[in-house]
CSV table of C-alpha atoms and ligand atoms in Angstrom, one decimal:
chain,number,residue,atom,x,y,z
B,287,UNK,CA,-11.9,37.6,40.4
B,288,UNK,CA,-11.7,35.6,37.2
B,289,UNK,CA,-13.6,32.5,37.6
B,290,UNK,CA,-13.9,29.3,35.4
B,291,UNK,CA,-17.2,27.2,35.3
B,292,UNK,CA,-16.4,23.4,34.0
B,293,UNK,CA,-19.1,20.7,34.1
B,294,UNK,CA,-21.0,18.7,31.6
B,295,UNK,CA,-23.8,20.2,29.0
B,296,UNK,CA,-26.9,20.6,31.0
B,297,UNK,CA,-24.6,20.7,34.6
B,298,UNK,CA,-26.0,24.1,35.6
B,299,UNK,CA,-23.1,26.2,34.4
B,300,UNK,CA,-25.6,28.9,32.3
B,301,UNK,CA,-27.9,29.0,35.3
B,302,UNK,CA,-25.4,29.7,38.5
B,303,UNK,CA,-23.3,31.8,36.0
B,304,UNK,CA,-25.8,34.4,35.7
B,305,UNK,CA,-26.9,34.5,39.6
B,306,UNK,CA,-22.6,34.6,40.1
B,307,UNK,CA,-22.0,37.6,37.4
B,308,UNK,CA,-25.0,39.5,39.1
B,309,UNK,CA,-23.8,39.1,42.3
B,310,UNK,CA,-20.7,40.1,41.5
B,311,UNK,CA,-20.7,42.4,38.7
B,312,UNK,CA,-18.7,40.4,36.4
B,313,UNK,CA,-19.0,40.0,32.8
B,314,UNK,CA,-20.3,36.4,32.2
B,315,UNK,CA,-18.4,34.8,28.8
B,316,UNK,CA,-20.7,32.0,27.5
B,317,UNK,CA,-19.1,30.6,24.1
B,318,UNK,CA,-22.5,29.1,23.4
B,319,UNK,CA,-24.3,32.0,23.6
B,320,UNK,CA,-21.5,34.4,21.5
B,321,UNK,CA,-21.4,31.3,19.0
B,322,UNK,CA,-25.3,31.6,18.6
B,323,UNK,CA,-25.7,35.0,18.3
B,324,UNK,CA,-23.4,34.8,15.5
B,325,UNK,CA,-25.5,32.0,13.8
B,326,UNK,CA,-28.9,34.4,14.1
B,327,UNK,CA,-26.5,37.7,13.1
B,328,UNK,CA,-25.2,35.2,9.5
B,329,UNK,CA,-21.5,36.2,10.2
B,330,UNK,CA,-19.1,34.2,8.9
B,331,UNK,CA,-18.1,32.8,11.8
B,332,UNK,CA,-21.9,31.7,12.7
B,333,UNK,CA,-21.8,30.0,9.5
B,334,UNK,CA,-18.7,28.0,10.1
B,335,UNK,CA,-19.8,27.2,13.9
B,336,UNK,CA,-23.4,26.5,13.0
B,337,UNK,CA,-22.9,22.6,11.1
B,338,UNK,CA,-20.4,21.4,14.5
B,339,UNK,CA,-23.1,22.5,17.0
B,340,UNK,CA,-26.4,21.3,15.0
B,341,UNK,CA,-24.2,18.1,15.3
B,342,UNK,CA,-23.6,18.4,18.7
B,343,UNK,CA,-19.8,18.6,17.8
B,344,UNK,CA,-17.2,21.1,19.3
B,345,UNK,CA,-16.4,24.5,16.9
B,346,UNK,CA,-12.7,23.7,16.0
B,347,UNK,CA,-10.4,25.3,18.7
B,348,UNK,CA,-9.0,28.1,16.6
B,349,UNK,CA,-12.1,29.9,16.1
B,350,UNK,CA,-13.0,29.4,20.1
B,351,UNK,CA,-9.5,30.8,21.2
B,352,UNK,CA,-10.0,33.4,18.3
B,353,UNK,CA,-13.0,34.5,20.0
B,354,UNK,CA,-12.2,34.4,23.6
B,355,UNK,CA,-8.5,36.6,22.9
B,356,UNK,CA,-10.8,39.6,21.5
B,357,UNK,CA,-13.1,39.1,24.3
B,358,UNK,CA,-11.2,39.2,27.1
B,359,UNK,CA,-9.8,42.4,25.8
B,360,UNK,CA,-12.5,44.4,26.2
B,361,UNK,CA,-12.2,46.6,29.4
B,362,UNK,CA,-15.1,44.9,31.1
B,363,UNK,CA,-12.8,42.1,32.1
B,364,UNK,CA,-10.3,44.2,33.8
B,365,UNK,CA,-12.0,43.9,36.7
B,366,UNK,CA,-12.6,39.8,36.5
B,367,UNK,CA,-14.6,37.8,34.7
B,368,UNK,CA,-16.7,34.5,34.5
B,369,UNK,CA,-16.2,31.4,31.5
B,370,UNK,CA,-18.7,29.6,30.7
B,371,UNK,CA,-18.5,26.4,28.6
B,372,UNK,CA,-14.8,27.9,27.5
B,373,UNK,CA,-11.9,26.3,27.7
B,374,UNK,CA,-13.8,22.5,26.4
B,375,UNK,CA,-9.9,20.9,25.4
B,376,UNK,CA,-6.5,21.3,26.9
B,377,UNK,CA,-5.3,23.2,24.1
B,378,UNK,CA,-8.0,26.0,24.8
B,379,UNK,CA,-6.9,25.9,28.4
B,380,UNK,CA,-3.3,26.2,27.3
B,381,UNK,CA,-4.1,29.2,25.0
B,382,UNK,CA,-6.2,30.3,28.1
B,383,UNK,CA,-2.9,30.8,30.0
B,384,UNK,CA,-0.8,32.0,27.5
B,385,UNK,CA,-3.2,34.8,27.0
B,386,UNK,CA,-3.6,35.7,30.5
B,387,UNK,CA,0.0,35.4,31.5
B,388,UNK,CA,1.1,38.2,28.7
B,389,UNK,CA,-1.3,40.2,30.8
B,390,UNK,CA,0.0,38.8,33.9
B,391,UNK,CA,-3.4,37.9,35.0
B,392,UNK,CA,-4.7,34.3,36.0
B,393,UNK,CA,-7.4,32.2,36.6
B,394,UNK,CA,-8.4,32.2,40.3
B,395,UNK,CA,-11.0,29.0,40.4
B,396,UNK,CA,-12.5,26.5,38.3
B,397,UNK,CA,-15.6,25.3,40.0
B,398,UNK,CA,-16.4,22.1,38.6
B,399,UNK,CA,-20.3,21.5,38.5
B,400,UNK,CA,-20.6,17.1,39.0
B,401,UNK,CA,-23.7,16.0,37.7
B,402,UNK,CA,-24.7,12.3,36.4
B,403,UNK,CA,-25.6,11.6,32.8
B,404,UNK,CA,-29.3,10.6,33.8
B,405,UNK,CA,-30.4,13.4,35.2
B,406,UNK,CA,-28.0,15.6,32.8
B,407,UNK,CA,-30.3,14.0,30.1
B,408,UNK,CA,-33.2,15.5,31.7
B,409,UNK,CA,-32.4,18.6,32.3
B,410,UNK,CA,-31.1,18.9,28.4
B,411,UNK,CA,-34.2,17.3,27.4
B,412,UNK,CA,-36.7,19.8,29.4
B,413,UNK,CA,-34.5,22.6,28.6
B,414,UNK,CA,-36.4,25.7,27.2
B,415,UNK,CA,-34.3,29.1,25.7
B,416,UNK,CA,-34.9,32.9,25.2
B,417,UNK,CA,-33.3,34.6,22.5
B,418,UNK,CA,-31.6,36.9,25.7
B,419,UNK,CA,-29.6,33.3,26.6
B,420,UNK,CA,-31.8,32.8,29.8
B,421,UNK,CA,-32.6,29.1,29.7
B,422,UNK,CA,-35.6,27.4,32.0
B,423,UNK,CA,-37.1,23.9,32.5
B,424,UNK,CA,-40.0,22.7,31.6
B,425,UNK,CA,-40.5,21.2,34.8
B,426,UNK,CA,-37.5,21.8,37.4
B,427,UNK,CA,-37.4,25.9,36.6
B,428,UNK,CA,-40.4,27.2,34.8
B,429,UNK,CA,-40.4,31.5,33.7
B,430,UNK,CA,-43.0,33.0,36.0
B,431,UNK,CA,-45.1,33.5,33.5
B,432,UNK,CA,-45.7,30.3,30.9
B,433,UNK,CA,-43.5,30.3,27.8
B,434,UNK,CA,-42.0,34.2,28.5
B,435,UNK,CA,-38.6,35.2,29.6
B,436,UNK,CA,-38.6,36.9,33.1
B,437,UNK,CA,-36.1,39.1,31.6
B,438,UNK,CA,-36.0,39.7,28.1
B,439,UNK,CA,-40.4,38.9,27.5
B,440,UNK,CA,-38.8,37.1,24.5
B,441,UNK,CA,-40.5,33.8,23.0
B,442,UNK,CA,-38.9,30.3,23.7
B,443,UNK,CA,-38.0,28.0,21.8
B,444,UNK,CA,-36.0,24.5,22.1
B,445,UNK,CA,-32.1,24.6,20.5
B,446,UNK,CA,-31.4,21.5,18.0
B,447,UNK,CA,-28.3,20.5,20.1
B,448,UNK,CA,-31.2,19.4,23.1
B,449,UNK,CA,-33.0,17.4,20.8
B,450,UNK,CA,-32.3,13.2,22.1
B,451,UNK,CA,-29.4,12.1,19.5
B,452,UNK,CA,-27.6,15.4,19.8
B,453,UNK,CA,-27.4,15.1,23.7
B,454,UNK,CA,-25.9,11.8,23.6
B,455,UNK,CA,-23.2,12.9,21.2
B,456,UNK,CA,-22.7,16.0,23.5
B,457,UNK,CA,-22.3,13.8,26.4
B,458,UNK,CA,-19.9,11.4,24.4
B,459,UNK,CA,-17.5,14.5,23.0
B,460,UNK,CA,-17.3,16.4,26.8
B,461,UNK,CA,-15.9,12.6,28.1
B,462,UNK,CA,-13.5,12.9,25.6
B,463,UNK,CA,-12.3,16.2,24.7
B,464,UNK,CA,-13.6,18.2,28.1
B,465,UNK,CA,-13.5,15.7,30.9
B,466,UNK,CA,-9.5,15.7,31.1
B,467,UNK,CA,-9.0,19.8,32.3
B,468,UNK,CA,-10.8,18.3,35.7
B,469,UNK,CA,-7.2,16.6,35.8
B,470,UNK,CA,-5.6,19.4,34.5
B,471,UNK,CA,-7.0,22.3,36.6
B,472,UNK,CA,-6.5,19.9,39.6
B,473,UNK,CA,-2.9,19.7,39.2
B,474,UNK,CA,-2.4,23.5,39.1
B,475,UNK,CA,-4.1,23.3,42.2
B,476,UNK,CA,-7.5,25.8,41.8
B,477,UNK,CA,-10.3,23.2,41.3
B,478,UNK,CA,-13.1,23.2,43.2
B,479,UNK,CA,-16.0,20.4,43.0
B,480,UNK,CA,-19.8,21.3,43.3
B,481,UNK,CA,-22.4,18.8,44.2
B,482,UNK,CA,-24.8,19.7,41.5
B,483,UNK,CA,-27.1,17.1,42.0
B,484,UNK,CA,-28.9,20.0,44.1
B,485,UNK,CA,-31.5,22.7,43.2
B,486,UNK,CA,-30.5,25.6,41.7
B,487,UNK,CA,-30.7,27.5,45.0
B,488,UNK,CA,-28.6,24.7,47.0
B,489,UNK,CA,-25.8,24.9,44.7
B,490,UNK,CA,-25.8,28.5,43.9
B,491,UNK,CA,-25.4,29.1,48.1
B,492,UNK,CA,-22.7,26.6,48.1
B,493,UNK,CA,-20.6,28.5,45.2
B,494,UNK,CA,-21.3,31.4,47.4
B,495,UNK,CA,-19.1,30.2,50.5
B,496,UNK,CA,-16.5,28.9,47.8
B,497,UNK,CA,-16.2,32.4,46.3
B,498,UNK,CA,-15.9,34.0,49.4
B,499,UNK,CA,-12.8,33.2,50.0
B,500,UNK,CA,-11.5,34.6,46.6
B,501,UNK,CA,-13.3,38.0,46.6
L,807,ADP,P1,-25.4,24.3,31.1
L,807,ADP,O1,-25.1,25.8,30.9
L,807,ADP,O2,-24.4,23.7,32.0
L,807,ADP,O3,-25.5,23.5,29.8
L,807,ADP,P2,-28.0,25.2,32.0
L,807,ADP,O4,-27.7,26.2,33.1
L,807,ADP,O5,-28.5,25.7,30.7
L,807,ADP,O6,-26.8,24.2,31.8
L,807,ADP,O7,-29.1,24.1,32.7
L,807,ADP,C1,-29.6,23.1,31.9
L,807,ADP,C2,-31.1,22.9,32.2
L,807,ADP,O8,-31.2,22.4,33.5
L,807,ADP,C3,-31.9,24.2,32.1
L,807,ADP,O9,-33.2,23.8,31.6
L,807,ADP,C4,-32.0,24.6,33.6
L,807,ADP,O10,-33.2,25.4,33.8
L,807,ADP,C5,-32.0,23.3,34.3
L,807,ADP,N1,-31.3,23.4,35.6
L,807,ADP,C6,-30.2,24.1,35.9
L,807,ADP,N2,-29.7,23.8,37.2
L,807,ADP,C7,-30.6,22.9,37.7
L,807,ADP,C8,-30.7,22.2,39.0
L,807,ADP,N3,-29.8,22.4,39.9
L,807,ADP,N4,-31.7,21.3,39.1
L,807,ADP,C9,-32.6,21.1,38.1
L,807,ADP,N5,-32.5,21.7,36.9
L,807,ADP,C10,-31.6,22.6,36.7
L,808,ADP,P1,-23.9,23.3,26.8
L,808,ADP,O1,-23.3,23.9,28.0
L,808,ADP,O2,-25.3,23.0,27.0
L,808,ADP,O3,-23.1,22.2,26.2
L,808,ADP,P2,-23.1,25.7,25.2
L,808,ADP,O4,-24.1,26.7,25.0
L,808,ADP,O5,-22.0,26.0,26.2
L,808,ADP,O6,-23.9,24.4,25.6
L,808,ADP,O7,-22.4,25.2,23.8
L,808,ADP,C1,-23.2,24.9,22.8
L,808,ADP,C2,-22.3,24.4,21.6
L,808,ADP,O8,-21.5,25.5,21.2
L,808,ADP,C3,-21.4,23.2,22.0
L,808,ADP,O9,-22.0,22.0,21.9
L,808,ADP,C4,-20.3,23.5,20.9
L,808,ADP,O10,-20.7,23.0,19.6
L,808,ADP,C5,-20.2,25.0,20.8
L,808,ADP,N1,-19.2,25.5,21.8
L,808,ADP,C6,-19.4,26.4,22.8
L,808,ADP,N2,-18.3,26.6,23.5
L,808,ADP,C7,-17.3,25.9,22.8
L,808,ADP,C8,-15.9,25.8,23.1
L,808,ADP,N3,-15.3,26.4,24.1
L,808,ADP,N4,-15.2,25.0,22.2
L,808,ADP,C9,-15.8,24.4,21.2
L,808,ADP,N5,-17.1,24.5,20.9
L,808,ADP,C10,-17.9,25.3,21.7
């Protein structure tokens, strides 16, 4: 099953993506997190990333479809696999495709993840990380424990992309750049829309009964 999770920043995609991959056993891709583990490694590529995402900006599509070639090769995704926060433009989704057709492999569904900007705003404003990638809220999801990871016992801290003038640029460049694979993903006919104006719970039971159908 290779699965696509498109929405806005703050949508939800991190948070049902992990629940999804355990469930399943699939590898969960987040560009964020292999982006940011290559800013605290100093690779080169963290260095060149680093500036776009302090901005809120999108890493230029090269390095993304650069990244995501060499990842999807790795025999962990022979048996499926789950995107999150890649493709963000058409031409990502069109190198998407061309990469998965010289396998002949393909995308099976792109759950879209609907949220409105006001409470998108507040769940990137409360938004606390963990070094592993887990990310909670500081009011909607709290760790179990006060400021430590469930998983990783790892300190949190707030990223500089969630920080008010970054979020609203965020906001602006997924309307522009992202927004338009809803369209294209529709007309290839494998889009399916999630009410995420639920809990986590709520909509992680409804991607449940969508993927059911696909496993
Ligand atoms: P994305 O990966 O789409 O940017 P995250 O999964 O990191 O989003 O979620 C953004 C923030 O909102 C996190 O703080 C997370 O704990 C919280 N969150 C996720 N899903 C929900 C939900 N359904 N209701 C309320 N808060 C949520
Ligand atoms: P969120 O889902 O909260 O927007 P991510 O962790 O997915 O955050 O991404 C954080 C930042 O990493 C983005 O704002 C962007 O700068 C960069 N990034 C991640 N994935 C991509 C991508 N596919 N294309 C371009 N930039 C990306």
């Amino acid at each position: 099953m290779n699965i696509i999770l498109l929405g806005p920043p703050g949508a939800g995609k991190g948070t049902q993506a992990k629940k999804i991959a355990e469930t399943y056993s699939l590898p969960h891709i987040s560009t964020g997190d292999i982006l940011r583990e290559n800013i605290n490694n100093d690779t080169k590529l963290g260095l060149n990333a680093k500036s776009f995402m302090s901005r809120g900006e999108l890493v230029p599509d090269n390095l993304l479809i650069m990244i995501i070639k060499e990842r999807l090769s790795r025999n962990d995704c022979l048996k499926g696999f789950l995107l999150d926060g890649y493709p963000r433009t058409i031409p990502q989704a069109d190198a998407l495709q061309m990469i998965l057709t010289e396998s002949n492999n393909k995308i099976d569904a792109v759950l879209n993840i609907e949220v409105d900007d006001e409470e998108l705003i507040q769940r990137l404003s409360g938004r606390r990380m963990f070094s592993c990638g887990t990310s909670y809220h500081v009011i909607f999801n709290v760790p179990e424990k006060e400021g430590i990871c469930n998983s990783c016992k790892g300190k949190l801290y707030q990223r500089d992309d969630d920080k008010a003038e970054a979020i609203r640029n965020r906001l602006a460049v997924y309307k522009k750049q992202t927004q338009p694979l809803i369209e294209y993903y529709q007309k290839k006919g494998i889009l399916q829309n999630i009410n995420g104006a639920k809990d986590i719970s709520g909509i992680y039971e409804d991607i449940m009964r969508i993927l059911e159908i696909y496993d």
